[in-house]
Amino acid sequence: MSGATPAQPRATHLGDFQVRPRMLLIALLAVPVGGAAALAALALLKLIGLITNLVFYQRFDTALVAPGAAAHPWWLVLTAPVAGALVIGLMARFGSEKIRGHGMPEAIEAILTGESKVAPRVAVLKPVSAAVSIGTGGPFGAEGPIIMTGGAVGSILAQLLHLSADERKTLLVAGAAGGMAATFNAPLASILLAVELLLFEWRPRSFVPVAAAVLTSTLCRGFLLGTAPVFGLPAAPAPGAGADVLALVPGITGGLLAIAATALVYLAEDGFARLPIHWMWWPAIGGLVIGAGGLVEPRALGVGYDVIDQLLTGQATTSLIIGVLVVKTLIWSLSLGSGTSGGVLAPVFMIGAALGAAEGGLLPHVSAGFWAVCGLAAVVGGVMRSPLTGIVFTLELTHAWNDLLPLVVASVSAYAVSVLLLKRSVLTEKIARRRLHLTREYTTDPLETFFAHEVMTADPEVGHALLARGAHATCHPDDTLREVANKLAAGNVTQAVVVDRAEPDRVRGVITLAQLLHARRRDLHEEHHRERVLAVTRISVTSSPATSSKG
C-alpha cells in the first residue's frame, strides 16, 4: 500500500513505572529516619505530659493526662494558656517563625518552595513549642508538630548527603509519616496521608521509602508504647444496610462542620492580622480565648484522648458531648488562627466524634459509639480533604473493622460536600495565602499516552537541516511526548529532531513544541466534549391484516 505509515516497533524501553535501583538506597536511608521519628514522637508525648503535670497538677510526672480531668482554680485555667502562648510567641520571634502553625502547611511549604530543606533548629523548637502549647491547655494535637519534627529529621539527614531535591522530599515525608505512625499506631493511614497530602505523586521511588520508614516507626512504637489501638472498641456485629445509608447524615453534617471550622480558623487569622500589635503577641490573645473556653468546659483543653475515648465508647454524657462540640470547635479554630503551635488531627477527632455522638441521640441505635465513629471519619475526611485517610485512620484507631461500609459513606460524603462548597482546606488555605498554588488532583499525564511518531512532521530533510545547524535536542519515534517535553526543557529548545532508535543516523522527522499540545487538546476534548454515543430507537409494532382479521 503506497503512502501507508510503516508499523512502529514496540516501545520496549517503557514500563508501568519509572524506577531505578537508587530507590533501594533511599529506602535504606528511610529506615533510621523512621526510627528517629518514633523516638521524637515518644519524646514529645512525654514532654507534653511533663508540662501538663507541672502546670495543672504541680507534680513531676511524664504521664499523658488531661488538664480538665480534675478541678483547678479559675485563675489557673484562665492564665495557663496565656502564659504558654507568651512563651511560644517569644520562641517564634527570636528562634524561628517556622514553629508557628500546625505543622503540615509548613512541611508542604518546605517541599514546594524550599527544596525540602528544613533548618535543624526547627527540629528542636517545633516540638518544644508544641509541648508548651498543649501542656498549658492548648486544645491541639501532637501530630502536626510531630510531622514537622519527623520531617525535619529526614530533611537534615538528606542535607548531610549528596541527594537531589526529590530524594530530600522523600526522606522528609518518610520522617513525617513515621512520626504519625508512631503517634497513632496507624501505619496504613500514615502512608495514605503521605500520598494524599505530602508527596504530590504516586511513584515507587517515594512510596517504597515512605513505607519503609512507617514500618520501622510502627515496630519501634510497639516496643516504646505498645501495640494496642489508641481508641480500641469492643467487637460489635456489622451494621445493617439501614445504618450504611443513614451514615450519610454524619457525613453531610460533618462536611458542613468542616467548612465552618475552616472558615473560623481563617476568619480568626484575618482578624489577628488587623491588630495593631506584633504577631508575637497574637498567641497570647488566642490563649485568653482558650482559658475562657476552659472555664466553660474544662475537658475541651489539651489533646483530649480521654474524652475521645468516652465519645467513641458511648460513655459521654449529653453535657460533655454538647460542651465539647461547641467549646472545642470555637477555641481550637480561634486560637489556631492566632498562629500558635499545635496540630489539627486530635481536635478534629474529638469534634467529629462529638458531632456523631450528638446525632446518635436522634438516629437509631446500632452499637455503643457507632455514630461517634462515623462522625470522626466524616470530619477527618471533610477537614483534611483526604477521604481514604479518614476511613483508614478511623479503622486503625478503633479496630472497628465491621464498620467499614458506613465509614466509607460518611467520609466520602463529607469529602464531597467539602470539595463542592470550599475551594481550599484548613491545610492548603495557608499555602494559598502565601501566594502559592497547590493542586491535589492527581491524574495521568496525557503526554504519556502519545508517542512522538504519532504527532511528528515526517520530513527528514528539515531534520537534517536542523542537525546541520547544531540543534540541541534529538528524540526517538517511540519516545512518549512526556519524554520529548523533558528533552526540549533540558535543551532549552522548542523543537527536536526525531531519529531512529536502532539507527541514530537515520532522521525520521521533526517534532515541535506546538505538536506536543496534541495530547492536551485530546485530553480537553475527552473532558469537555459531550455526545450521545448510543441512541434508543423507537420501535413501532403494526399489526398485519391477517392478524387483525383474527380479532
Coordinates of C-alpha atoms in Angstrom, one line a residue:
M1 CA 0.0 0.0 0.0
S2 CA 1.6 3.2 -1.2
G3 CA 1.7 6.1 1.3
A4 CA 0.9 3.8 4.3
T5 CA 2.6 4.6 7.6
P6 CA 5.2 2.0 8.4
A7 CA 4.5 -0.1 11.5
Q8 CA 6.4 1.3 14.5
P9 CA 8.3 -1.1 16.7
R10 CA 7.1 -1.8 20.2
A11 CA 8.5 0.6 22.8
T12 CA 10.3 -1.9 24.9
H13 CA 12.1 0.8 26.9
L14 CA 8.9 1.8 28.6
G15 CA 7.2 0.2 31.6
D16 CA 4.4 0.8 34.1
F17 CA 6.7 2.8 36.4
Q18 CA 10.0 4.6 36.0
V19 CA 12.2 3.3 38.8
R20 CA 15.9 2.9 39.3
P21 CA 17.9 0.8 41.8
R22 CA 18.6 4.0 43.7
M23 CA 15.2 3.6 45.2
L24 CA 16.6 0.9 47.4
L25 CA 19.3 3.2 48.7
I26 CA 16.7 5.9 49.7
A27 CA 14.5 3.2 51.3
L28 CA 17.6 2.0 53.3
L29 CA 18.1 5.6 54.5
A30 CA 14.5 5.9 55.4
V31 CA 14.8 3.1 58.0
P32 CA 16.8 5.1 60.5
V33 CA 14.6 8.1 59.7
G34 CA 11.6 6.1 60.8
G35 CA 13.3 5.0 64.0
A36 CA 14.3 8.6 64.8
A37 CA 10.7 9.8 64.1
A38 CA 9.4 7.2 66.6
L39 CA 11.8 8.4 69.3
A40 CA 10.8 12.1 68.5
A41 CA 7.1 11.2 68.9
L42 CA 7.8 9.5 72.2
A43 CA 9.8 12.4 73.5
L44 CA 7.1 14.9 72.5
L45 CA 4.4 13.0 74.2
K46 CA 6.5 12.7 77.4
L47 CA 7.3 16.4 77.3
I48 CA 3.6 17.3 76.9
G49 CA 2.8 15.1 79.9
L50 CA 5.6 16.7 81.9
I51 CA 4.4 20.2 81.3
T52 CA 0.7 19.3 81.8
N53 CA 1.5 17.7 85.2
L54 CA 3.7 20.6 86.3
V55 CA 1.3 23.4 85.3
F56 CA -2.1 21.8 86.3
Y57 CA -1.2 19.3 89.0
Q58 CA 2.1 20.7 90.4
R59 CA 3.8 17.3 90.2
F60 CA 6.8 15.8 88.3
D61 CA 5.4 13.2 86.0
T62 CA 5.5 12.4 82.3
A63 CA 2.2 10.5 82.0
L64 CA -0.1 12.0 79.4
V65 CA -3.0 13.4 81.5
A66 CA -5.9 15.8 80.6
P67 CA -5.8 19.3 82.0
G68 CA -9.5 19.2 82.7
A69 CA -9.6 15.8 84.5
A70 CA -9.7 17.5 87.9
A71 CA -11.0 20.8 89.3
H72 CA -8.5 23.7 89.2
P73 CA -8.6 27.3 90.4
W74 CA -10.3 29.5 87.8
W75 CA -7.3 31.8 87.6
L76 CA -5.0 28.8 86.6
V77 CA -7.4 27.7 83.9
L78 CA -7.6 31.2 82.5
T79 CA -3.9 32.2 82.7
A80 CA -2.0 29.0 82.0
P81 CA -2.8 29.1 78.2
V82 CA -1.9 32.8 78.1
A83 CA 1.5 32.1 79.8
G84 CA 2.2 29.2 77.4
A85 CA 1.3 31.3 74.4
L86 CA 3.6 34.1 75.5
V87 CA 6.5 31.6 75.6
I88 CA 5.6 30.4 72.1
G89 CA 5.5 34.0 70.8
L90 CA 9.0 34.6 72.1
M91 CA 10.3 31.3 70.7
A92 CA 8.8 32.2 67.3
R93 CA 10.2 35.7 67.2
F94 CA 13.7 35.0 68.4
G95 CA 14.0 31.4 67.5
S96 CA 12.3 30.5 64.2
E97 CA 9.0 31.7 62.8
K98 CA 8.6 28.3 61.2
I99 CA 7.3 26.9 64.6
R100 CA 4.0 28.9 64.1
G101 CA 1.1 27.0 62.8
H102 CA 0.1 23.3 63.0
G103 CA 2.9 21.7 61.1
M104 CA 1.5 20.3 57.9
P105 CA 1.3 23.5 55.9
E106 CA 4.9 24.3 57.0
A107 CA 6.0 20.8 55.8
I108 CA 4.2 21.3 52.5
E109 CA 5.8 24.8 52.0
A110 CA 9.2 23.3 52.6
I111 CA 8.5 20.8 49.9
L112 CA 7.1 23.2 47.4
T113 CA 9.4 26.2 47.8
G114 CA 12.4 25.2 50.0
E115 CA 13.7 22.1 48.1
S116 CA 12.7 20.1 51.2
K117 CA 15.3 21.8 53.3
V118 CA 14.3 22.3 56.9
A119 CA 16.6 24.1 59.4
P120 CA 18.0 22.0 62.2
R121 CA 16.7 24.4 64.9
V122 CA 13.1 23.7 63.7
A123 CA 13.6 20.1 64.7
V124 CA 14.1 21.2 68.3
L125 CA 12.0 24.3 68.6
K126 CA 8.8 22.9 66.9
P127 CA 8.2 20.0 69.4
V128 CA 9.2 22.2 72.4
S129 CA 6.8 24.9 71.4
A130 CA 4.0 22.4 70.8
A131 CA 4.6 20.8 74.2
V132 CA 4.4 24.2 75.8
S133 CA 1.2 25.0 73.9
I134 CA -0.6 21.7 74.6
G135 CA 0.8 21.3 78.1
T136 CA -0.6 24.6 79.2
G137 CA -4.1 23.7 78.0
G138 CA -4.0 24.3 74.2
P139 CA -6.8 22.3 72.5
F140 CA -4.4 20.9 69.9
G141 CA -2.9 17.6 68.9
A142 CA 0.7 16.5 68.9
E143 CA 0.6 15.0 65.3
G144 CA 1.2 18.3 63.4
P145 CA 4.4 19.2 65.3
I146 CA 5.5 15.5 65.1
I147 CA 5.0 15.7 61.3
M148 CA 7.2 18.8 61.2
T149 CA 9.8 17.3 63.6
G150 CA 9.9 13.9 61.8
G151 CA 10.1 15.7 58.5
A152 CA 13.0 17.9 59.8
V153 CA 14.9 14.7 60.9
G154 CA 14.5 13.3 57.4
S155 CA 15.5 16.6 55.8
I156 CA 18.5 17.0 58.0
L157 CA 19.8 13.6 57.1
A158 CA 19.2 14.2 53.4
Q159 CA 21.1 17.6 53.6
L160 CA 24.1 15.8 55.0
L161 CA 24.2 13.5 51.9
H162 CA 24.6 14.1 48.2
L163 CA 20.9 13.9 47.3
S164 CA 18.5 15.5 44.9
A165 CA 15.6 17.7 46.0
D166 CA 13.2 14.9 45.2
E167 CA 15.2 12.5 47.3
R168 CA 15.2 15.0 50.1
K169 CA 11.4 15.3 49.8
T170 CA 11.1 11.6 50.0
L171 CA 13.1 11.4 53.3
L172 CA 11.3 14.5 54.7
V173 CA 7.9 12.8 54.1
A174 CA 9.3 9.5 55.4
G175 CA 10.1 11.2 58.7
A176 CA 6.7 12.9 58.8
A177 CA 4.7 9.8 58.1
G178 CA 6.9 7.8 60.5
G179 CA 6.1 10.3 63.3
M180 CA 2.4 9.9 62.5
A181 CA 2.5 6.2 62.6
A182 CA 4.4 6.2 66.0
T183 CA 1.8 8.6 67.5
F184 CA -1.4 6.8 66.5
N185 CA -0.2 3.3 65.7
A186 CA -1.8 3.7 62.3
P187 CA 0.8 2.7 59.7
L188 CA -1.5 2.4 56.7
A189 CA -3.3 5.7 57.4
S190 CA 0.1 7.4 57.7
I191 CA 1.2 6.1 54.3
L192 CA -2.1 7.2 52.8
L193 CA -1.7 10.7 54.4
A194 CA 1.7 10.9 52.8
V195 CA 0.4 10.0 49.4
E196 CA -2.8 12.1 49.6
L197 CA -1.2 15.2 51.1
L198 CA 2.6 15.4 51.2
L199 CA 4.2 13.5 48.3
F200 CA 2.3 15.1 45.4
E201 CA 2.9 11.8 43.5
W202 CA 2.3 8.1 43.5
R203 CA 5.6 6.6 42.4
P204 CA 7.7 3.7 43.7
R205 CA 10.7 5.9 44.1
S206 CA 8.9 7.7 47.0
F207 CA 6.2 5.2 48.1
V208 CA 8.6 2.4 49.0
P209 CA 11.0 4.5 51.2
V210 CA 8.0 6.1 53.0
A211 CA 6.5 2.7 53.6
A212 CA 9.9 1.5 55.0
A213 CA 10.1 4.4 57.4
V214 CA 6.5 3.9 58.6
L215 CA 7.0 0.2 59.1
T216 CA 10.2 0.9 61.1
S217 CA 8.4 3.6 63.2
T218 CA 5.5 1.3 63.9
L219 CA 7.8 -1.5 65.1
C220 CA 9.6 0.9 67.3
R221 CA 6.3 2.2 68.7
G222 CA 5.4 -1.4 69.7
F223 CA 8.5 -1.5 72.0
L224 CA 8.1 2.0 73.3
L225 CA 4.3 2.5 73.7
G226 CA 2.7 -0.9 73.0
T227 CA 0.7 -2.2 70.0
A228 CA -2.9 -1.7 71.3
P229 CA -5.1 0.6 69.3
V230 CA -5.3 4.2 70.6
F231 CA -9.1 4.0 71.0
G232 CA -9.8 0.3 70.9
L233 CA -13.5 -0.6 70.8
P234 CA -15.2 -3.8 71.8
A235 CA -16.2 -6.1 68.9
A236 CA -19.6 -5.4 67.6
P237 CA -21.7 -7.0 64.9
A238 CA -21.7 -5.5 61.4
P239 CA -24.3 -2.7 61.0
G240 CA -27.1 -3.4 58.5
A241 CA -27.9 -1.7 55.3
G242 CA -30.0 0.9 57.0
A243 CA -27.1 2.1 59.1
D244 CA -24.9 2.3 55.9
V245 CA -27.5 4.6 54.3
L246 CA -28.0 6.7 57.4
A247 CA -24.2 7.3 57.6
L248 CA -25.0 10.0 55.1
V249 CA -26.3 12.1 58.0
P250 CA -23.0 12.4 59.9
G251 CA -21.3 12.5 56.5
I252 CA -23.1 15.6 55.2
T253 CA -23.2 17.4 58.5
G254 CA -19.5 16.5 59.1
G255 CA -18.7 18.1 55.8
L256 CA -20.6 21.2 56.7
L257 CA -18.9 21.3 60.1
A258 CA -15.5 21.0 58.4
I259 CA -16.4 24.0 56.3
A260 CA -17.5 26.0 59.3
A261 CA -14.4 25.2 61.3
T262 CA -12.1 26.0 58.4
A263 CA -13.8 29.3 57.9
L264 CA -13.5 30.1 61.6
V265 CA -9.7 29.4 61.5
Y266 CA -9.1 31.9 58.7
L267 CA -11.7 34.4 60.0
A268 CA -9.6 34.4 63.2
E269 CA -6.4 34.7 61.2
D270 CA -7.7 37.7 59.3
G271 CA -8.8 39.3 62.5
F272 CA -5.4 38.9 64.2
A273 CA -3.7 40.3 61.1
R274 CA -5.7 43.5 61.5
L275 CA -4.5 44.0 65.1
P276 CA -2.1 47.0 65.5
I277 CA 0.4 44.8 67.5
H278 CA 3.3 42.5 66.6
W279 CA 2.3 38.9 65.7
M280 CA 4.4 37.7 68.6
W281 CA 1.6 38.8 70.9
W282 CA -1.2 37.1 68.9
P283 CA -0.9 33.6 70.5
A284 CA -1.4 35.2 74.0
I285 CA -4.7 36.6 72.9
G286 CA -5.6 33.2 71.5
G287 CA -4.5 31.7 74.9
L288 CA -7.1 34.0 76.6
V289 CA -9.8 32.5 74.3
I290 CA -8.6 29.0 75.3
G291 CA -8.7 29.9 79.0
A292 CA -12.2 31.4 78.8
G293 CA -13.4 28.2 77.0
G294 CA -11.7 26.1 79.6
L295 CA -13.8 27.8 82.3
V296 CA -17.0 26.8 80.4
E297 CA -15.8 23.2 79.5
P298 CA -12.5 22.2 81.1
R299 CA -12.5 18.9 79.3
A300 CA -12.0 20.7 76.0
L301 CA -8.5 21.6 77.0
G302 CA -5.4 19.7 75.9
V303 CA -5.1 16.8 73.5
G304 CA -8.3 15.1 74.9
Y305 CA -7.6 11.5 74.2
D306 CA -9.6 10.5 77.3
V307 CA -12.6 12.5 76.0
I308 CA -12.3 11.0 72.6
D309 CA -12.3 7.5 74.2
Q310 CA -15.5 8.3 76.1
L311 CA -17.2 9.6 73.0
L312 CA -16.3 6.6 70.9
T313 CA -17.3 4.1 73.5
G314 CA -20.7 5.7 74.2
Q315 CA -19.8 6.7 77.7
A316 CA -20.0 10.5 77.2
T317 CA -22.9 12.4 78.8
T318 CA -25.0 14.8 76.9
S319 CA -23.4 17.8 78.6
L320 CA -20.0 16.6 77.6
I321 CA -21.0 16.0 74.0
I322 CA -22.5 19.4 73.6
G323 CA -19.8 21.2 75.5
V324 CA -17.0 19.6 73.5
L325 CA -18.8 20.1 70.2
V326 CA -19.3 23.8 70.8
V327 CA -16.4 24.9 73.0
K328 CA -13.7 22.7 71.4
T329 CA -14.7 23.9 67.9
L330 CA -14.6 27.5 68.9
I331 CA -11.4 27.6 71.0
W332 CA -9.5 25.4 68.5
S333 CA -10.5 27.4 65.5
L334 CA -10.0 30.8 67.0
S335 CA -6.7 30.0 68.8
L336 CA -5.2 28.2 65.8
G337 CA -5.8 31.4 63.8
S338 CA -3.6 33.3 66.2
G339 CA -0.5 31.5 64.9
T340 CA 0.3 29.4 67.9
S341 CA 1.9 25.9 67.7
G342 CA -0.3 22.8 67.6
G343 CA -1.8 20.0 65.5
V344 CA -5.2 19.6 63.9
L345 CA -5.9 15.9 63.9
A346 CA -6.7 15.2 67.6
P347 CA -9.1 18.2 67.8
V348 CA -10.7 17.0 64.6
F349 CA -11.1 13.5 66.1
M350 CA -12.8 15.0 69.2
I351 CA -15.1 17.4 67.3
G352 CA -16.1 14.7 64.8
A353 CA -16.8 12.1 67.5
A354 CA -18.8 14.7 69.4
L355 CA -20.9 15.5 66.3
G356 CA -21.6 11.9 65.7
A357 CA -22.4 11.2 69.3
A358 CA -24.9 14.2 69.3
E359 CA -26.6 12.9 66.2
G360 CA -26.7 9.4 67.7
G361 CA -29.3 10.5 70.1
L362 CA -31.6 11.1 67.2
L363 CA -30.6 8.2 64.9
P364 CA -31.4 4.5 65.5
H365 CA -29.2 2.7 68.0
V366 CA -26.6 0.4 66.3
S367 CA -23.9 -0.2 68.9
A368 CA -22.2 1.9 71.6
G369 CA -20.3 4.7 70.0
F370 CA -21.2 3.7 66.4
W371 CA -22.4 7.2 65.3
A372 CA -19.4 8.9 67.0
V373 CA -17.1 6.7 65.0
C374 CA -18.9 7.7 61.8
G375 CA -18.7 11.4 62.8
L376 CA -15.0 11.1 63.4
A377 CA -14.4 9.6 59.9
A378 CA -16.6 12.3 58.3
V379 CA -15.0 15.3 59.9
V380 CA -11.5 14.0 59.2
G381 CA -12.5 13.4 55.5
G382 CA -14.0 16.9 55.3
V383 CA -11.3 18.9 57.1
M384 CA -8.3 17.1 55.7
R385 CA -9.9 16.5 52.2
S386 CA -8.3 13.1 52.4
P387 CA -11.2 10.6 52.4
L388 CA -9.1 7.4 52.3
T389 CA -7.0 8.6 55.2
G390 CA -10.2 9.4 57.1
I391 CA -11.6 5.9 56.6
V392 CA -8.4 4.0 57.3
F393 CA -7.4 6.3 60.2
T394 CA -10.7 5.6 61.9
L395 CA -10.4 1.9 61.4
E396 CA -6.8 1.7 62.7
L397 CA -7.6 3.9 65.7
T398 CA -10.6 1.9 66.8
H399 CA -10.2 -1.5 65.2
A400 CA -14.0 -1.3 64.4
W401 CA -13.4 -3.3 61.2
N402 CA -17.1 -4.2 60.8
D403 CA -17.9 -0.6 60.3
L404 CA -16.1 -0.2 57.1
L405 CA -19.1 0.4 54.8
P406 CA -20.7 3.2 56.9
L407 CA -17.3 4.8 57.4
V408 CA -16.8 4.9 53.6
V409 CA -20.3 6.5 53.2
A410 CA -19.6 9.1 56.0
S411 CA -16.0 10.0 54.9
V412 CA -16.7 10.2 51.2
S413 CA -20.0 12.2 51.6
A414 CA -18.2 14.7 53.9
Y415 CA -15.4 15.0 51.4
A416 CA -17.9 15.6 48.5
V417 CA -19.6 18.3 50.5
S418 CA -16.3 19.9 51.4
V419 CA -14.8 20.0 47.9
L420 CA -18.0 21.2 46.4
L421 CA -18.5 24.2 48.7
L422 CA -15.0 25.1 49.8
K423 CA -12.0 25.8 47.5
R424 CA -9.2 25.0 50.0
S425 CA -8.9 23.0 53.2
V426 CA -7.6 24.2 56.5
L427 CA -4.2 22.8 55.4
T428 CA -3.9 24.3 52.0
E429 CA -5.5 27.7 52.5
K430 CA -2.5 28.9 54.4
I431 CA -0.3 27.8 51.4
A432 CA -2.6 29.8 49.1
R433 CA -2.3 32.9 51.3
R434 CA 1.5 32.8 50.8
R435 CA 0.9 33.3 47.0
L436 CA 1.4 29.6 46.2
H437 CA -1.0 27.3 44.4
L438 CA -1.3 23.6 45.4
T439 CA -3.4 21.3 43.3
R440 CA -4.4 17.9 44.9
E441 CA -5.8 16.4 41.7
Y442 CA -3.5 13.6 40.6
T443 CA -4.1 12.3 37.0
T444 CA -2.1 10.5 34.4
D445 CA -0.1 13.0 32.3
P446 CA -1.8 13.0 28.8
L447 CA 1.7 13.4 27.3
E448 CA 2.4 9.8 28.5
T449 CA -0.4 8.4 26.2
F450 CA 1.1 9.5 22.8
F451 CA 4.3 8.7 21.0
A452 CA 6.5 11.1 19.1
H453 CA 5.8 9.3 15.8
E454 CA 2.1 10.0 16.2
V455 CA 2.4 13.8 16.1
M456 CA 5.8 14.5 14.4
T457 CA 6.3 16.0 11.0
A458 CA 7.7 13.2 8.8
D459 CA 10.2 15.5 6.9
P460 CA 13.8 14.1 7.1
E461 CA 15.2 17.0 5.1
V462 CA 14.1 19.6 7.7
G463 CA 15.6 17.3 10.4
H464 CA 18.9 17.1 8.6
A465 CA 18.9 20.9 8.3
L466 CA 18.4 21.3 12.0
L467 CA 21.1 18.9 12.8
A468 CA 23.5 20.8 10.5
R469 CA 22.7 24.0 12.3
G470 CA 23.5 22.2 15.6
A471 CA 20.1 21.6 17.2
H472 CA 20.5 20.6 20.9
A473 CA 17.7 18.0 21.1
T474 CA 17.0 14.7 19.5
C475 CA 14.4 12.1 20.4
H476 CA 13.1 8.8 19.1
P477 CA 9.9 7.8 17.4
D478 CA 8.9 5.6 20.3
D479 CA 9.5 8.3 23.0
T480 CA 6.4 9.4 24.8
L481 CA 5.5 13.1 24.4
R482 CA 6.5 13.5 28.1
E483 CA 10.0 12.2 27.3
V484 CA 10.1 14.6 24.3
A485 CA 9.0 17.5 26.5
N486 CA 11.7 16.7 29.1
K487 CA 14.3 16.7 26.3
L488 CA 13.1 20.1 25.0
A489 CA 13.2 21.5 28.5
A490 CA 16.7 20.2 29.2
G491 CA 18.0 21.6 25.9
N492 CA 16.0 24.9 26.3
V493 CA 14.7 24.5 22.7
T494 CA 11.3 24.3 21.1
Q495 CA 11.8 21.6 18.5
A496 CA 13.6 18.3 18.3
V497 CA 14.9 16.0 15.5
V498 CA 13.4 12.5 15.5
V499 CA 16.0 9.9 14.8
D500 CA 15.6 6.1 14.6
R501 CA 16.5 4.4 17.9
A502 CA 18.2 1.4 16.2
E503 CA 19.9 3.6 13.5
P504 CA 20.7 7.0 15.1
D505 CA 22.0 8.4 11.8
R506 CA 18.6 7.9 10.2
V507 CA 16.4 11.0 10.6
R508 CA 12.7 10.4 10.7
G509 CA 11.3 13.9 11.1
V510 CA 10.8 16.8 13.4
I511 CA 8.7 17.5 16.4
T512 CA 7.9 20.9 17.7
L513 CA 6.6 22.3 21.0
A514 CA 3.3 23.1 19.3
Q515 CA 2.8 19.5 18.4
L516 CA 3.1 18.5 22.0
L517 CA -0.2 20.3 22.5
H518 CA -1.9 17.5 20.6
A519 CA -2.1 15.4 23.7
R520 CA -3.5 18.3 25.7
R521 CA -6.1 19.0 23.0
R522 CA -7.2 15.4 23.1
D523 CA -7.4 15.5 26.9
L524 CA -9.5 18.6 26.8
H525 CA -11.8 17.1 24.1
E526 CA -12.4 14.0 26.2
E527 CA -13.1 16.1 29.3
H528 CA -15.5 18.7 27.8
H529 CA -16.9 17.3 24.6
R530 CA -20.3 15.7 25.2
E531 CA -22.1 13.4 22.7
R532 CA -24.7 10.7 22.7
V533 CA -23.0 7.5 21.5
L534 CA -25.9 5.2 21.7
A535 CA -29.4 6.2 20.8
V536 CA -32.6 4.3 21.8
T537 CA -34.7 4.0 18.7
R538 CA -38.5 3.7 19.0
I539 CA -39.8 0.5 17.6
S540 CA -43.4 0.6 16.5
V541 CA -45.3 -2.6 16.1
T542 CA -48.1 -2.6 13.4
S543 CA -50.4 -5.5 13.1
S544 CA -50.7 -7.2 9.8
P545 CA -54.1 -7.6 8.1
A546 CA -54.1 -11.3 8.8
T547 CA -53.5 -10.7 12.4
S548 CA -56.2 -8.0 12.6
S549 CA -58.7 -10.2 10.9
K550 CA -58.3 -12.8 13.7
G551 CA -59.6 -10.3 16.1

